[in-house]
Short mmCIF file of C-alpha atoms and ligand atoms in Angstrom, two decimals:
data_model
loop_
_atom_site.label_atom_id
_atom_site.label_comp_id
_atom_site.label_asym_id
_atom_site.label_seq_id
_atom_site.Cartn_x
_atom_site.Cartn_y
_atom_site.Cartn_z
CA UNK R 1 0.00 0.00 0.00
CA UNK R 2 1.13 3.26 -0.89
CA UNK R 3 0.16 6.24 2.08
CA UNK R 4 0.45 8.87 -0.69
CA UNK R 5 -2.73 6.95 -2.02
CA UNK R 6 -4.61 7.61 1.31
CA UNK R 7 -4.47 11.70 0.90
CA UNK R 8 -7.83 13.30 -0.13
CA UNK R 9 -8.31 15.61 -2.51
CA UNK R 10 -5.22 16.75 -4.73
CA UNK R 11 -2.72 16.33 -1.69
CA UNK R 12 -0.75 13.80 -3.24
CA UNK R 13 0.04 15.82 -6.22
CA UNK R 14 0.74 19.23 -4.74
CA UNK R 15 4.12 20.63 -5.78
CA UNK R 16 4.75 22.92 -2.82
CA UNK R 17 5.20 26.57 -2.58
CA UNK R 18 9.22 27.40 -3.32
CA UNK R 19 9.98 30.66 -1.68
CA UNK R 20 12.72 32.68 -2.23
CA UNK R 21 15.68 31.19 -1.25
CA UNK R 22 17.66 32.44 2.60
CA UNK R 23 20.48 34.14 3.20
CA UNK R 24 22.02 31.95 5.50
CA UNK R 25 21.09 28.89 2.74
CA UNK R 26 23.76 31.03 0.24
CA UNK R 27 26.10 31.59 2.67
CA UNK R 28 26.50 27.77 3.44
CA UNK R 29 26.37 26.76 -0.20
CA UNK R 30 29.03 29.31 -1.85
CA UNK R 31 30.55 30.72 0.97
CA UNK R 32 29.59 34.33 0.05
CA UNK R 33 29.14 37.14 2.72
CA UNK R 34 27.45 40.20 2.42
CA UNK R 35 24.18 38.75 0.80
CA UNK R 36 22.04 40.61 -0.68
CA UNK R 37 18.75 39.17 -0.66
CA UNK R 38 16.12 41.07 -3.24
CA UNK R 39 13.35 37.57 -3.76
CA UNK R 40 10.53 37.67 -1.57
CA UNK R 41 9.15 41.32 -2.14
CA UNK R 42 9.56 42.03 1.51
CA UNK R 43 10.59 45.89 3.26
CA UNK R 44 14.00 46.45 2.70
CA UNK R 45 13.76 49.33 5.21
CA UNK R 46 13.72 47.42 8.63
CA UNK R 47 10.44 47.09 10.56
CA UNK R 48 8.79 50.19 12.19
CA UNK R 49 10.03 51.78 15.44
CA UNK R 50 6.32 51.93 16.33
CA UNK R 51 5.99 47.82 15.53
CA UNK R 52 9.41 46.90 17.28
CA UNK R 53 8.15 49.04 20.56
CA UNK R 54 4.68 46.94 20.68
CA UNK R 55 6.93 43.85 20.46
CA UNK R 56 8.62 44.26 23.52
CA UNK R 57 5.40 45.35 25.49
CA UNK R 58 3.64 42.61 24.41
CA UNK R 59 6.74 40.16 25.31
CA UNK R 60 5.05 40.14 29.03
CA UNK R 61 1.85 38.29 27.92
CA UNK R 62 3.91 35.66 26.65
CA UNK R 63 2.17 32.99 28.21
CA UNK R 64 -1.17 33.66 27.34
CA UNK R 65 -3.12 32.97 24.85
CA UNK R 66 -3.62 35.81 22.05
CA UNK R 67 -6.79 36.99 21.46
CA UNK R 68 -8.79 34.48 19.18
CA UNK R 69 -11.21 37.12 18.42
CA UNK R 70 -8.75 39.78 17.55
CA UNK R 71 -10.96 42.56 19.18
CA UNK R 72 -8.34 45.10 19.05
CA UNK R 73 -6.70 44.88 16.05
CA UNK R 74 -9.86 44.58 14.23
CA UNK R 75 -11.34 47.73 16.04
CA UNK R 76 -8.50 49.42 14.29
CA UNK R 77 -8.95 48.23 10.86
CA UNK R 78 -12.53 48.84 11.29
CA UNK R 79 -11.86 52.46 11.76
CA UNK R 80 -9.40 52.93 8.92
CA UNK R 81 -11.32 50.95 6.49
CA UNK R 82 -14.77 52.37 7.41
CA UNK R 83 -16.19 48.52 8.01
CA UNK R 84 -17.88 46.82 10.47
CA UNK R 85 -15.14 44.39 12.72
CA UNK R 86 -17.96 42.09 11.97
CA UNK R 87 -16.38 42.52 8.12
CA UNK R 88 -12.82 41.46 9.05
CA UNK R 89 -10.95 37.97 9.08
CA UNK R 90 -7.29 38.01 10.51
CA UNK R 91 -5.31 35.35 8.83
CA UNK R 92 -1.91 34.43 9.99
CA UNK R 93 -0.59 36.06 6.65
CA UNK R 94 -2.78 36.66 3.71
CA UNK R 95 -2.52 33.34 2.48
CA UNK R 96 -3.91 31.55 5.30
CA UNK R 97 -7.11 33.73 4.53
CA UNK R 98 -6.69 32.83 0.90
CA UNK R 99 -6.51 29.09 1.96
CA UNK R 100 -9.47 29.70 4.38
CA UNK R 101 -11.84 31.15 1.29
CA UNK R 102 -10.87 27.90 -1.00
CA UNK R 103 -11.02 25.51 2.14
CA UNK R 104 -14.56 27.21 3.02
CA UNK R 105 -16.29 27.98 -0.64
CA UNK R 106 -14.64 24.74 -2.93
CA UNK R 107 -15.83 21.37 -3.66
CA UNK R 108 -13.58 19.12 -5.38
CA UNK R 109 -16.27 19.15 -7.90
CA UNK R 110 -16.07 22.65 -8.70
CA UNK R 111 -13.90 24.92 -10.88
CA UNK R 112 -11.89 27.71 -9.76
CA UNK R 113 -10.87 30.44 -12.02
CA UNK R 114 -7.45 32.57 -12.06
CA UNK R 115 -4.78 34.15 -14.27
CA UNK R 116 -2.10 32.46 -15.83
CA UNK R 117 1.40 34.10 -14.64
CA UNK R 118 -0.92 35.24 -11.34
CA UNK R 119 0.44 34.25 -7.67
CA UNK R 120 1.65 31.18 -7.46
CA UNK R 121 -1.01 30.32 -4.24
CA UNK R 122 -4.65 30.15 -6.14
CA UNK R 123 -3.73 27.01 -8.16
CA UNK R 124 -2.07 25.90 -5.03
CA UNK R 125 -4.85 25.96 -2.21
CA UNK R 126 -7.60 24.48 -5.45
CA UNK R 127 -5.26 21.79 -6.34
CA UNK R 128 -4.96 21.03 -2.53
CA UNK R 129 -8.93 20.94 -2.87
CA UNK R 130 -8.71 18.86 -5.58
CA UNK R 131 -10.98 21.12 -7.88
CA UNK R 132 -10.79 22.07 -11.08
CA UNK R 133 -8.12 24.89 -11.54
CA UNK R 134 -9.34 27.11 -14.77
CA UNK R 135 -6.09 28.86 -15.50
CA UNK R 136 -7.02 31.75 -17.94
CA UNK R 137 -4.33 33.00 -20.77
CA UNK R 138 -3.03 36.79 -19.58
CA UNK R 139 -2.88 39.26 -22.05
CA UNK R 140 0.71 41.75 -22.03
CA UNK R 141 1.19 39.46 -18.41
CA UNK R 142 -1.99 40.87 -16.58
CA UNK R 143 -5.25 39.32 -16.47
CA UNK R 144 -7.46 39.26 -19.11
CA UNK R 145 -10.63 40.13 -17.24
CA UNK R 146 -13.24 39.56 -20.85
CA UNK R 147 -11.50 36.26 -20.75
CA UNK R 148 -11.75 35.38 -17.15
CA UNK R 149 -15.61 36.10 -17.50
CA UNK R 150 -16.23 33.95 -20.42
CA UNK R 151 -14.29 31.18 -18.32
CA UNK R 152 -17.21 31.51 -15.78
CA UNK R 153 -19.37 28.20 -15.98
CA UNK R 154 -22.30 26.65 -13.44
CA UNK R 155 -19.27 24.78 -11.91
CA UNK R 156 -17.19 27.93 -10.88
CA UNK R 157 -17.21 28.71 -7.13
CA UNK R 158 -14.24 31.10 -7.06
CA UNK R 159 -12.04 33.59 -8.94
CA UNK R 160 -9.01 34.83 -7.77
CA UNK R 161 -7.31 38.20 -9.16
CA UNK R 162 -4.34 40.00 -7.90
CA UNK R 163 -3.95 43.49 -7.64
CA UNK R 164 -1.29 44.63 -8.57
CA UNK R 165 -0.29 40.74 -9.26
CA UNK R 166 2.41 38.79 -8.13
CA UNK R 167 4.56 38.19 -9.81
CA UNK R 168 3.91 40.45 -12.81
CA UNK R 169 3.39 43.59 -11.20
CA UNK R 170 0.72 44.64 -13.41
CA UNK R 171 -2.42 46.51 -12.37
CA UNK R 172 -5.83 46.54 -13.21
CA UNK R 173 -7.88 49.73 -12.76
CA UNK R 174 -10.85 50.37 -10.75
CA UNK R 175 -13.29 51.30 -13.70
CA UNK R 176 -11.96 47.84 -15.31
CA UNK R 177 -12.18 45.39 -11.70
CA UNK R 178 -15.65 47.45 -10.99
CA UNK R 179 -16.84 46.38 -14.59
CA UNK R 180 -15.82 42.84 -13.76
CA UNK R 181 -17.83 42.39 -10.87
CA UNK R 182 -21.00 43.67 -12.38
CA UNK R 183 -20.61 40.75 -15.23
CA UNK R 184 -19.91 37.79 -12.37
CA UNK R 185 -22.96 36.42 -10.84
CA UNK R 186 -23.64 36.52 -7.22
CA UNK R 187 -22.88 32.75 -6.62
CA UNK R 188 -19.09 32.96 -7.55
CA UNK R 189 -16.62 34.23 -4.87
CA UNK R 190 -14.79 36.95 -5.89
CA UNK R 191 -11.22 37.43 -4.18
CA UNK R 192 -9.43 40.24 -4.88
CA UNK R 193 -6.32 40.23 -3.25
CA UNK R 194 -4.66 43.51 -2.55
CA UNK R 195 -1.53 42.60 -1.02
CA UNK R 196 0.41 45.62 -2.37
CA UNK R 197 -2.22 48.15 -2.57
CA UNK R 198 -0.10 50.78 -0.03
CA UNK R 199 2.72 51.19 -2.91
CA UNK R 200 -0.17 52.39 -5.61
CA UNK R 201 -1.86 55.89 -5.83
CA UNK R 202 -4.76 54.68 -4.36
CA UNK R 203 -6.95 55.68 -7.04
CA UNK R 204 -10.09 53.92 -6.26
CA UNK R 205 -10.53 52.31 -3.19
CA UNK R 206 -12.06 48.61 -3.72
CA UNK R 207 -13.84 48.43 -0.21
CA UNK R 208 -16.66 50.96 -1.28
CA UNK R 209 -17.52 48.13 -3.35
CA UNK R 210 -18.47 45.75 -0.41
CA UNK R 211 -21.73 47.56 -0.40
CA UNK R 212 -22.26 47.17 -3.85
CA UNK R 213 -21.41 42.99 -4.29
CA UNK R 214 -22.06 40.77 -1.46
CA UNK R 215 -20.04 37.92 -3.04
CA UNK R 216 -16.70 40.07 -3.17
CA UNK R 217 -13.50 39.41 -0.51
CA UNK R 218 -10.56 42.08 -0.33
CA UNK R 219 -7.91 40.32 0.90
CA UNK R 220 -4.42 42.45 2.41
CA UNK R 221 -1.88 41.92 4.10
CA UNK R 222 1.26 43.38 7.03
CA UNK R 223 3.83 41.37 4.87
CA UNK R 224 4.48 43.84 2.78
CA UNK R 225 4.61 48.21 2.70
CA UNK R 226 3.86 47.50 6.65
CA UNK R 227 7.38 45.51 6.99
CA UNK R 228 5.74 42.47 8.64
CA UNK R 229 6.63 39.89 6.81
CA UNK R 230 8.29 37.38 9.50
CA UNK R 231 5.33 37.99 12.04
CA UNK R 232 2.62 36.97 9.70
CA UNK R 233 -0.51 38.44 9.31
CA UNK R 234 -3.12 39.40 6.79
CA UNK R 235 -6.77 39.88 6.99
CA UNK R 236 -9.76 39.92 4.51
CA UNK R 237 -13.22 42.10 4.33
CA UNK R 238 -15.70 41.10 3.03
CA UNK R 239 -19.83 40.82 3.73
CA UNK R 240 -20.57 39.99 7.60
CA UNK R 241 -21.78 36.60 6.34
CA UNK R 242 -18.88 35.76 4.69
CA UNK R 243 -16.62 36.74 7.66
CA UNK R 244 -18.98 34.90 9.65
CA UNK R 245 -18.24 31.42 8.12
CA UNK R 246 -14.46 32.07 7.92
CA UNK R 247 -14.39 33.12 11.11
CA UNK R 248 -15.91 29.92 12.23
CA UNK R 249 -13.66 28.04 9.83
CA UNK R 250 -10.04 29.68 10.90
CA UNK R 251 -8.18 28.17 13.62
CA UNK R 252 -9.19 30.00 17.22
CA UNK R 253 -5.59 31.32 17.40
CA UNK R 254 -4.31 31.41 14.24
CA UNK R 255 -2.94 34.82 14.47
CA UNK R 256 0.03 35.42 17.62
CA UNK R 257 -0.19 37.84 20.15
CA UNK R 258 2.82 39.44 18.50
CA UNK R 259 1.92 39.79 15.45
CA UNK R 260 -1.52 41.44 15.97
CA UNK R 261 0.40 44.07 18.73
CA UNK R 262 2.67 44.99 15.99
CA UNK R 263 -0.11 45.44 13.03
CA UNK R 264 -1.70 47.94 15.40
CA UNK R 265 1.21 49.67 16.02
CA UNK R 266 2.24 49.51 12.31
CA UNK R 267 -1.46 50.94 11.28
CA UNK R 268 -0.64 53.96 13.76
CA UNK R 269 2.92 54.67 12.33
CA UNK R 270 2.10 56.74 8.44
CA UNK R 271 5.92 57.88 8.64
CA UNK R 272 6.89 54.43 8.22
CA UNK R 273 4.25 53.74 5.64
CA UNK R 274 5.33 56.74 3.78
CA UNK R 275 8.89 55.96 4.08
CA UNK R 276 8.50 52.57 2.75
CA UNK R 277 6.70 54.24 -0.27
CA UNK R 278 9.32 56.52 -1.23
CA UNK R 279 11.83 54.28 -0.92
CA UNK R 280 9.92 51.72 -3.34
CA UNK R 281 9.07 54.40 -5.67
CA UNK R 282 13.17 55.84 -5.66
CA UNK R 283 14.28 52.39 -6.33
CA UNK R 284 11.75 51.33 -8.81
CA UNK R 285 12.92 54.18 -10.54
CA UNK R 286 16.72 53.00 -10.36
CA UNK R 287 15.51 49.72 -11.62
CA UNK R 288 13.55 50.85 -14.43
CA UNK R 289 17.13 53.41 -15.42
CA UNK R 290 19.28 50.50 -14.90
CA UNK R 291 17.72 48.32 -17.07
CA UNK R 292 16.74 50.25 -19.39
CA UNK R 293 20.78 51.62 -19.74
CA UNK R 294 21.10 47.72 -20.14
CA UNK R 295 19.02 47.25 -22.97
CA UNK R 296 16.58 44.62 -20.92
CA UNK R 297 12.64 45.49 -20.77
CA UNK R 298 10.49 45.10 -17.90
CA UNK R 299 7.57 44.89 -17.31
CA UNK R 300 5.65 47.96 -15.67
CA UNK R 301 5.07 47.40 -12.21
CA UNK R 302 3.16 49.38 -9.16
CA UNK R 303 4.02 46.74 -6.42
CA UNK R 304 7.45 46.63 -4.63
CA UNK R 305 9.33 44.19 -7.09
CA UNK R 306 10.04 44.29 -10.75
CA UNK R 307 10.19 41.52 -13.68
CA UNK R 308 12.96 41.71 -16.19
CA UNK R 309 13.49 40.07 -19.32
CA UNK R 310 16.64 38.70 -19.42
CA UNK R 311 16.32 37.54 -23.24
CA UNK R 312 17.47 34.25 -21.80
CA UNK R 313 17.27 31.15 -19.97
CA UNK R 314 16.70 33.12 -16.51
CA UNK R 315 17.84 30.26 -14.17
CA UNK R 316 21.56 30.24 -15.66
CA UNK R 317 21.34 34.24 -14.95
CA UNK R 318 20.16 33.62 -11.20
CA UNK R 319 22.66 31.06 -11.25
CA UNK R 320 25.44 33.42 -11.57
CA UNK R 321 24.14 36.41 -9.71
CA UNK R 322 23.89 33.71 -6.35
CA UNK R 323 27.85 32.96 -6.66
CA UNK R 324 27.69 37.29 -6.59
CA UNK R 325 25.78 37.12 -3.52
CA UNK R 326 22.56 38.42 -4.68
CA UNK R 327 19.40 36.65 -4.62
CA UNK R 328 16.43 37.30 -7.23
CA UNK R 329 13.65 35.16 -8.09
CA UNK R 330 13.98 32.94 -11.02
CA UNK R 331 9.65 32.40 -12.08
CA UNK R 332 9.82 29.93 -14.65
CA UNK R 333 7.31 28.04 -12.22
CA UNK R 334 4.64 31.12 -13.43
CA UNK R 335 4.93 30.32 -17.00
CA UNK R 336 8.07 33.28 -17.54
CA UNK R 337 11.21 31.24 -18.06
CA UNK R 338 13.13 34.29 -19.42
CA UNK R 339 11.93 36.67 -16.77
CA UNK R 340 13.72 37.14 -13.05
CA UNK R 341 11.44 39.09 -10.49
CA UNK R 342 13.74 41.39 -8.32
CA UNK R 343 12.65 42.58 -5.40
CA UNK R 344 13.00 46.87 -4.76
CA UNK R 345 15.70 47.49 -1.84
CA UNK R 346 17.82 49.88 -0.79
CA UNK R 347 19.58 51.75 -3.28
CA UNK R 348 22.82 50.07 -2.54
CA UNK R 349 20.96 47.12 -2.78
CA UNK R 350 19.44 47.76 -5.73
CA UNK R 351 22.95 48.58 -7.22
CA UNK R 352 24.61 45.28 -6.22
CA UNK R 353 21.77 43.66 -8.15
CA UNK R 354 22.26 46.03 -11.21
CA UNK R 355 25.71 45.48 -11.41
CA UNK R 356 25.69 41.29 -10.72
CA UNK R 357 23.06 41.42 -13.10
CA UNK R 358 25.47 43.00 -15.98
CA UNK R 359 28.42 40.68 -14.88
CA UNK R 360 25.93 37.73 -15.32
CA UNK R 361 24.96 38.22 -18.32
CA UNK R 362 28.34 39.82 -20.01
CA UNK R 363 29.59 35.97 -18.67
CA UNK R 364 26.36 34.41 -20.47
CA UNK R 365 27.82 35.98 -23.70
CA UNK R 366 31.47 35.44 -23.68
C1 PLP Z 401 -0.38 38.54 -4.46
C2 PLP Z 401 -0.04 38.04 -3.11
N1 PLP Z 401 -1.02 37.70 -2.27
C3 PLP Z 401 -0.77 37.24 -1.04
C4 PLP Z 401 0.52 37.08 -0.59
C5 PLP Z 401 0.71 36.48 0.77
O1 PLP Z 401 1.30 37.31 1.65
P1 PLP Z 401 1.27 37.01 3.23
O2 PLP Z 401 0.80 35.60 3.43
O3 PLP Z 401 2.64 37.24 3.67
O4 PLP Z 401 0.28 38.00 3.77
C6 PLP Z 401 1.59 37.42 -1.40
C7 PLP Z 401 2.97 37.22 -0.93
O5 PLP Z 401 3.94 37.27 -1.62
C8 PLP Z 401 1.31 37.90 -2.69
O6 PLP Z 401 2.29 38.21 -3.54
#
């Protein structure tokens, strides 16, 4: 007998989530100091004062449990959203929310519907379902949105679009997402997953439309412009009853004491927020100079990380730029072979990568 047999659902064939790879694993494997690691689209700029102080307070409740109704932290978000805490589900990160949605809404029987090239977590959490994953053709890397609604059948539970996506970086705008909605019919989930709203202009803001479509989840997150990354912690709004079965669904305690202590603090703390902004948008700019000096195109991007066409097989390029101690993202696993994502850092940072990206591919040429 074969155990692997006795999983339900797709378990068995789940290929699991690769993240980027650590700086301590490159230190042990080529010896390199002085890493610089630019592959998980996390804040270069150190977690907030604000975050860091709320730590250390909340060090003395240590051995209790945190609160599994996350009363305070969602009393915050309630106020800066302009929702009901009734609206809110803390996940411990986004994608445990994500998870949650699929784990709550899916049948292995149904289909779920999502970009091709889109985050690498929505075929992940359906397979894991063992539904049917609908992956829809992108069109210039983002999600073709006519195409996504023609995909819609009497099977389809869920769709999943990212905003700005991961790991394209492209961007859908409100008119277009708003247009969407209207077409989809009120039994499909819609998830829209906002992870790196904070770096955009905020045009629109895609919780006014909570009113508007009953079947629509926002999902965000502290991983990213709030520097939170390690703690985890994420949330979604949606309609009361939709929080209402999630919440019943999530694990009492599945976000730390910790971790909610520091999202309040973080939500208090705009100089960091801004901060974080300015930084991205100074070294997106470097990025988008030193590659274009290097005659590589990108692709636009309003999220905190960048994809570059190398013009060549990507993995021999991140290959080379590991034994120069800097760490991108290879994302042949999204369908972009030829692409690297790198992650915006410090502009130091972001120079090391320029310049290991030149010697990388001047050695791919010789
Ligand atoms: C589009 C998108 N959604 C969700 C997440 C999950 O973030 P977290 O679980 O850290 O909140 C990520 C992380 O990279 C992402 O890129």
């Amino acid at each position: 007998m074969n155990v692997c047999d006795l999983a339900v659902g797709g378990i068995a064939g789940l290929q699991p989530y690769v993240p980027g790879k650590p700086i301590e694993e490159l230190q042990r494997q080529y010896g390199v100091k002085d890493v610089v690691k630019l592959a998980s689209n996390e804040s270069p700029i150190g977690p907030s004062q604000a975050a860091q102080a709320a730590i250390a307070k909340a060090i003395r409740d240590l051995t209790r449990y945190p609160d599994g109704n996350g009363f305070a932290l969602k009393q915050v978000l309630a106020e800066k959203y302009q929702v009901e805490a009734g609206q809110i589900t803390l996940g411990n990160g986004s994608n445990d929310v994500l998870e949650l949605i699929a784990r709550c809404f899916v049948s292995p029987e149904d289909e779920v519907i999502f970009s091709q090239h889109a985050f690498a977590v929505y075929p992940l959490v359906t397979q894991a379902i063992g539904a049917t994953q609908v992956e829809v053709p992108a069109t210039a890397f983002s999600h073709d949105l006519q195409a996504m609604q023609r995909a819609v059948t009497s099977k389809t539970k869920l769709i999943f679009i990212a905003n700005p996506n991961n790991p394209t970086g492209t961007y859908l705008s409100g008119e277009q997402i708003y247009a969407f909605l209207q077409m989809i019919p009120d039994n499909v989930i819609v998830v829209l997953d906002e992870a790196y709203v904070e770096y955009g202009e905020n045009e629109f803001n895609s919780i006014d439309w909570l009113q508007d479509f009953p079947n629509l989840i926002i999902c965000r997150t502290f991983s990213k412009a709030y520097g939170l990354a390690g703690l985890r912690v994420g949330f979604a709004l949606s309609h009361t009853d939709i929080a209402d079965l999630l919440n019943r669904l999530r694990q009492p305690f599945n976000v730390n004491h910790f971790a909610m202590s520091a999202a309040i603090a973080a939500l208090g703390d705009e100089d960091y927020l801004q901060r974080a902004r300015q930084v991205n948008a100074q070294g997106m700019q470097q990025f988008m100079d030193g590659l274009t000096a290097m005659g590589l195109s990108y692709i636009p991007s309003r999220a905190n990380f960048i994809c570059v066409d190398v013009a060549t097989d990507a993995a021999d390029v991140y290959e080379n730029m590991l034994r120069q101690g800097v760490i991108v993202r290879p994302i042949a696993s999204y369908g972009l072979p030829n692409h690297l994502r790198i992650s915006i850092g410090l502009q130091h940072e972001n120079q090391r990568c320029l310049d290991a990206l030149a010697t990388s591919l001047n050695n791919e040429n010789d």
